Coordinates of C-alpha atoms in Angstrom, one line a residue:
M18 CA 0.0 0.0 0.0
L19 CA 1.1 3.6 -0.7
Y20 CA -0.6 5.0 2.4
E21 CA -2.0 3.3 5.5
L22 CA -3.7 5.1 8.4
N23 CA -4.4 3.3 11.6
K24 CA -6.5 5.0 14.4
V25 CA -5.4 8.4 13.2
T26 CA -6.9 11.4 14.9
R27 CA -6.4 15.2 14.7
T28 CA -7.7 17.4 17.4
F29 CA -7.6 21.2 17.9
G30 CA -8.2 21.9 21.6
D31 CA -11.1 19.8 22.7
R32 CA -12.5 19.4 19.1
I33 CA -11.8 16.2 17.2
V34 CA -11.7 17.2 13.5
L35 CA -10.4 13.9 12.1
E36 CA -10.9 10.4 13.4
I37 CA -9.9 7.6 11.0
D38 CA -10.0 4.1 12.3
S39 CA -8.5 2.4 9.2
L40 CA -7.8 3.7 5.7
S41 CA -5.4 2.8 2.9
F42 CA -4.5 4.1 -0.5
E43 CA -3.0 2.1 -3.4
A44 CA -0.4 3.6 -5.8
R45 CA -1.4 4.7 -9.3
K46 CA -5.1 5.1 -8.4
I47 CA -7.4 8.1 -8.3
Y48 CA -9.3 8.7 -5.1
A49 CA -12.0 11.2 -4.4
L50 CA -12.8 12.6 -0.9
I51 CA -16.3 14.0 -0.9
G52 CA -18.1 15.7 1.9
P53 CA -19.5 19.0 3.0
N54 CA -17.5 21.9 4.4
G55 CA -16.0 21.0 7.7
A56 CA -16.0 17.3 7.0
G57 CA -12.3 16.9 7.5
K58 CA -11.2 16.7 3.8
T59 CA -8.5 19.4 4.1
T60 CA -7.2 18.0 7.4
L61 CA -6.8 14.6 5.9
L62 CA -5.0 16.0 2.8
N63 CA -2.6 17.8 5.1
Q64 CA -1.8 14.6 6.9
L65 CA -1.2 12.8 3.5
A66 CA 1.1 15.7 2.4
F67 CA 3.1 15.4 5.6
L68 CA 2.3 19.0 6.5
D69 CA 0.6 18.1 9.8
Q70 CA 1.2 15.5 12.5
P71 CA -1.6 13.3 13.8
S72 CA -2.7 13.9 17.4
S73 CA -2.7 10.1 17.8
G74 CA -2.4 7.0 15.7
Q75 CA 0.0 6.1 12.9
L76 CA 0.5 7.0 9.3
Q77 CA 2.6 4.8 7.1
F78 CA 4.0 5.6 3.6
K79 CA 5.2 2.7 1.5
S80 CA 5.0 0.4 4.5
S81 CA 7.2 2.6 6.7
A82 CA 5.9 4.6 9.7
V83 CA 6.2 8.3 9.1
V84 CA 8.8 9.9 11.4
Y85 CA 8.0 13.6 12.1
D86 CA 11.5 15.1 12.2
H87 CA 12.8 17.7 9.7
S88 CA 15.1 15.5 7.6
S89 CA 12.5 12.6 7.3
L90 CA 9.7 15.0 6.4
T91 CA 11.9 16.8 3.8
R92 CA 12.6 13.5 2.1
L93 CA 8.9 12.4 2.2
R94 CA 7.7 15.7 0.8
R95 CA 9.7 15.2 -2.3
N96 CA 7.3 12.4 -3.3
V97 CA 4.1 14.3 -2.6
V98 CA 2.7 17.7 -3.7
L99 CA -0.4 19.4 -2.4
V100 CA -2.3 22.0 -4.5
D101 CA -4.4 24.1 -2.2
Q102 CA -8.0 25.2 -2.9
S103 CA -6.8 28.8 -3.3
P104 CA -3.3 28.5 -4.6
I105 CA -0.9 31.4 -4.2
L106 CA 1.3 32.4 -7.1
F107 CA 4.4 34.5 -6.8
S108 CA 4.6 37.9 -8.6
G109 CA 6.1 37.7 -12.0
S110 CA 5.6 35.3 -14.9
V111 CA 4.0 31.9 -15.2
W112 CA 7.4 30.5 -16.1
R113 CA 9.0 31.8 -13.0
N114 CA 6.3 30.3 -10.8
I115 CA 6.7 26.9 -12.3
E116 CA 10.5 27.1 -12.2
F117 CA 10.7 28.0 -8.5
G118 CA 10.2 24.5 -7.1
L119 CA 12.6 23.0 -9.6
K120 CA 15.3 25.5 -8.6
V121 CA 14.8 24.7 -4.9
R122 CA 15.3 21.0 -5.8
K123 CA 18.5 22.0 -7.7
I124 CA 17.2 20.6 -11.0
P125 CA 19.7 21.6 -13.8
K126 CA 18.6 24.4 -16.2
K127 CA 18.2 22.2 -19.3
E128 CA 16.0 19.8 -17.4
R129 CA 14.0 22.6 -15.8
T130 CA 13.2 24.0 -19.3
R131 CA 12.1 20.5 -20.5
R132 CA 9.8 20.0 -17.5
I133 CA 8.3 23.5 -17.6
L134 CA 7.5 23.3 -21.3
Q135 CA 6.0 19.8 -20.7
A136 CA 3.9 21.0 -17.7
L137 CA 2.6 24.0 -19.6
E138 CA 1.6 21.7 -22.5
R139 CA -0.2 19.3 -20.1
V140 CA -2.4 22.2 -18.7
T141 CA -2.8 23.7 -22.2
M142 CA -1.1 26.9 -21.3
A143 CA 2.0 26.9 -23.5
D144 CA 1.1 30.4 -24.8
F145 CA 1.1 31.7 -21.2
A146 CA 4.7 30.9 -20.4
H147 CA 5.8 34.6 -20.1
R148 CA 2.4 36.0 -19.1
D149 CA 2.3 37.9 -15.8
V150 CA 0.3 36.0 -13.3
H151 CA -1.7 39.0 -12.1
G152 CA -3.7 39.0 -15.3
L153 CA -4.9 35.4 -14.9
S154 CA -8.4 34.3 -14.2
G155 CA -9.2 32.0 -11.3
G156 CA -9.3 28.9 -13.5
E157 CA -6.0 29.9 -15.1
V158 CA -4.4 30.3 -11.7
K159 CA -5.4 26.8 -10.7
R160 CA -4.0 25.4 -14.0
V161 CA -0.7 27.2 -13.3
A162 CA -0.6 25.7 -9.8
L163 CA -1.2 22.3 -11.3
A164 CA 1.6 22.8 -13.8
R165 CA 3.9 23.9 -11.0
A166 CA 3.0 20.7 -9.1
L167 CA 3.3 18.4 -12.2
A168 CA 6.7 19.8 -13.1
L169 CA 8.1 18.4 -9.9
E170 CA 7.0 14.9 -11.2
P171 CA 5.5 13.8 -7.8
E172 CA 4.6 10.3 -7.1
V173 CA 1.4 11.6 -5.4
L174 CA -0.6 14.7 -6.3
L175 CA -3.1 15.9 -3.7
C176 CA -5.6 18.5 -4.7
D177 CA -7.9 20.3 -2.3
E178 CA -11.1 21.2 -4.1
P179 CA -9.4 21.7 -7.5
T180 CA -12.6 22.7 -9.3
A181 CA -13.9 25.1 -6.6
N182 CA -14.8 28.7 -7.7
V183 CA -14.1 28.1 -11.4
D184 CA -16.5 28.0 -14.3
R185 CA -17.7 24.7 -15.9
E186 CA -15.2 25.0 -18.8
H187 CA -12.3 25.1 -16.4
Q188 CA -13.7 22.4 -14.2
E189 CA -13.7 20.0 -17.2
I190 CA -10.1 21.1 -18.1
I191 CA -8.9 20.5 -14.6
L192 CA -10.5 17.1 -14.4
K193 CA -8.8 16.2 -17.7
I194 CA -5.4 17.3 -16.4
L195 CA -5.8 15.0 -13.4
F196 CA -6.9 12.1 -15.6
H197 CA -3.9 12.6 -17.9
A198 CA -1.5 12.7 -14.9
N199 CA -2.8 9.4 -13.7
S200 CA -3.4 7.5 -16.9
V201 CA -0.1 8.6 -18.7
R202 CA 2.3 9.4 -15.9
H203 CA 0.8 6.9 -13.4
T204 CA 0.6 9.6 -10.7
T205 CA -1.5 8.7 -7.7
I206 CA -4.2 11.4 -7.4
I207 CA -6.2 12.1 -4.2
F208 CA -8.6 15.1 -4.6
S209 CA -11.4 16.5 -2.5
T210 CA -14.7 17.7 -3.9
H211 CA -18.3 18.4 -2.9
Y212 CA -19.6 16.6 -6.0
L213 CA -20.3 12.9 -6.4
S214 CA -20.6 13.5 -10.2
Q215 CA -16.9 14.5 -10.4
S216 CA -15.8 11.5 -8.4
R217 CA -17.8 9.2 -10.6
Q218 CA -16.3 10.8 -13.7
L219 CA -12.7 10.5 -12.5
A220 CA -12.0 8.4 -9.5
H221 CA -11.3 4.7 -9.0
H222 CA -12.5 4.9 -5.4
T223 CA -14.7 7.4 -3.6
M224 CA -14.6 8.1 0.1
L225 CA -17.3 10.0 2.0
L226 CA -16.1 12.1 5.0
Q227 CA -18.7 13.4 7.5
N228 CA -17.8 15.1 10.8
G229 CA -14.1 13.9 10.4
R230 CA -15.1 10.3 10.0
L231 CA -15.4 7.9 7.1
S232 CA -19.0 7.2 6.3
K233 CA -20.6 4.2 4.6
N234 CA -23.8 6.2 4.0
L235 CA -23.0 7.5 0.5
E236 CA -25.5 5.4 -1.4
E237 CA -28.6 6.2 0.8
N238 CA -30.7 9.3 1.2
I239 CA -30.0 10.5 -2.3
F240 CA -32.8 12.6 -3.8
Q241 CA -33.4 14.7 -6.9
L242 CA -34.9 18.1 -5.9
R243 CA -36.0 21.2 -7.7
V244 CA -34.4 24.5 -6.7
V245 CA -37.2 27.0 -5.9
R246 CA -35.0 29.9 -4.6
R247 CA -31.4 30.8 -5.3
S248 CA -29.7 33.0 -2.7
E249 CA -26.8 32.6 -0.2
E250 CA -28.4 29.2 0.5
L251 CA -30.3 27.0 -1.9
K252 CA -33.9 26.3 -1.1
C253 CA -35.4 23.1 -2.6
R254 CA -38.8 21.5 -2.3
F255 CA -38.6 18.2 -0.5
A256 CA -41.8 16.3 0.5
D257 CA -43.9 19.5 0.2
H258 CA -41.5 21.4 2.4
L259 CA -38.5 23.7 1.7
I260 CA -35.1 22.7 2.9
S261 CA -32.0 24.9 2.8
F262 CA -28.4 24.1 2.2
S263 CA -25.2 25.7 0.8
D264 CA -23.9 25.6 -2.8
P265 CA -20.3 26.9 -2.3
D266 CA -19.5 26.8 -6.1
G267 CA -22.8 28.3 -7.2
L268 CA -23.6 25.6 -9.7
A269 CA -27.3 25.1 -9.1
R270 CA -29.8 27.2 -11.0
E271 CA -33.2 28.4 -10.0
N272 CA -35.9 26.0 -11.2
G273 CA -33.1 23.5 -12.1
L274 CA -32.8 20.0 -10.7
V275 CA -30.1 19.0 -8.2
R276 CA -29.1 15.7 -6.6
V277 CA -28.4 15.8 -2.9
H278 CA -27.3 13.5 -0.2
I279 CA -28.8 13.8 3.3
N280 CA -26.6 12.6 6.1
P281 CA -28.7 10.1 8.1
E282 CA -26.8 11.2 11.3
Q283 CA -27.8 14.8 10.9
I284 CA -31.6 14.3 10.9
H285 CA -33.6 14.9 14.1
L286 CA -36.7 13.0 15.1
R287 CA -39.6 13.8 17.3
A288 CA -42.9 12.1 18.0
L289 CA -46.0 14.1 16.9
D290 CA -47.4 13.9 20.4
E291 CA -44.3 15.5 22.0
G292 CA -45.7 19.0 21.6
E293 CA -45.3 21.8 19.1
I294 CA -43.3 20.8 16.0
P295 CA -41.1 23.4 14.3
E296 CA -42.6 24.7 11.1
A297 CA -39.7 23.5 8.9
W298 CA -39.9 19.9 10.2
I299 CA -41.6 17.3 8.0
A300 CA -44.3 14.9 9.3
G301 CA -44.1 11.2 8.4
T302 CA -44.5 7.6 9.7
I303 CA -41.9 5.2 10.9
V304 CA -41.9 2.1 8.6
S305 CA -38.7 0.3 9.8
L306 CA -36.5 0.0 12.8
A307 CA -33.2 -1.9 12.9
K308 CA -30.1 -2.2 15.1
E309 CA -26.9 -1.6 13.1
N310 CA -23.3 -1.4 14.5
G311 CA -24.3 0.1 17.8
K312 CA -26.8 2.5 16.3
I313 CA -30.5 2.4 15.4
R314 CA -31.5 2.8 11.8
I315 CA -34.9 4.3 11.4
V316 CA -36.8 4.6 8.1
V317 CA -39.5 7.3 8.0
D318 CA -42.0 7.6 5.1
I319 CA -42.5 11.3 4.4
G320 CA -43.7 10.7 0.9
Q321 CA -40.3 9.4 0.2
K322 CA -38.3 6.9 2.3
L323 CA -35.8 8.9 4.5
Q324 CA -33.3 7.0 6.6
L325 CA -31.7 8.3 9.8
L326 CA -29.3 6.9 12.4
M327 CA -29.3 7.6 16.1
S328 CA -27.4 6.2 19.0
E329 CA -28.8 3.4 21.1
K330 CA -28.8 5.8 24.1
Q331 CA -30.9 8.4 22.2
F332 CA -33.3 5.7 21.1
F333 CA -33.8 4.1 24.5
N334 CA -34.3 7.5 26.1
R335 CA -37.3 7.9 23.9
P336 CA -38.2 4.6 22.2
Y337 CA -40.0 4.8 18.8
Q338 CA -42.3 2.2 17.2
V339 CA -43.1 1.1 13.7
L340 CA -46.2 3.0 12.3
Q341 CA -45.7 5.8 14.9
G342 CA -46.3 9.3 13.6
V343 CA -43.2 11.5 13.8
A344 CA -41.6 14.6 12.4
V345 CA -38.1 14.9 11.1
G346 CA -35.8 18.0 11.1
I347 CA -33.0 18.1 8.6
E348 CA -29.8 20.1 9.5
A349 CA -28.7 22.4 6.6
Q350 CA -25.1 21.1 7.2
G351 CA -26.3 17.6 6.6
V352 CA -27.4 18.2 3.1
M353 CA -24.7 17.9 0.5
L354 CA -25.1 18.8 -3.2
L355 CA -23.9 16.0 -5.4
S356 CA -24.6 17.3 -8.9

């Protein structure tokens, strides 16, 4: 295995932002990390880039435990490059930006020239070599950042939201760049995204992160909804109610259709006889109860089958029954736009 993580956690103060029991990555594959904002995608990528140390647990690279001293990390980082969601370019030309990392690694000038020209060709920016970076669009900046990374010929390319905040044309270009790096150069690609459609288009394996943990809930609670209002938050009609959630890249259009995933662990449940029900909650009937890995899976018919998970403690504090009338409340953070 290229990477192996065993009981890796990362905490900031009292807050656990990453908690991975077991995870591995094979070489020469493409992996997509999907999940909402705050799911832990960037934190995981920083671990894989050797830019941050776990609070506990062990990370292995090529079957050797990572040692977090300066010389060991410097050696490891020569194999791996991370392209940030908002990459920073130096002032000056595109060429100068791509050349910088090669100079730091003491690559001879002739070889630097070869790599820069090849990298520019791969991101279809050969005509931009001597262009000042200050005049570039957001999508062009991301392509230069990818060229800068690819010129280093890394074994692993990590990309944090590579298609965020760029138009559809640049999104397709960026995905093609990543595909070429893997299929032709055999570079291992691990990228994060909000969109299941991108992972299905590109990745060999897709992993869903929610609340810092890997989730197996990706294939459930997927619905196609119509956007009825477009503002800072999307509003979509779901079972005759409006639900709100964010669209960080602004891809959804008013009156258009979107596919969403609703996290079953971010749905609240209340019996109809418990008192006043919040207006935004949706009434339904419990049609199934099952115990699953220390949690209780509850299926509620709200016109569509909605699945939710709650802890055994929560359930036994207020037991529910099949055919019981209930209301569900869906957290905005629990709704993820897939496509």
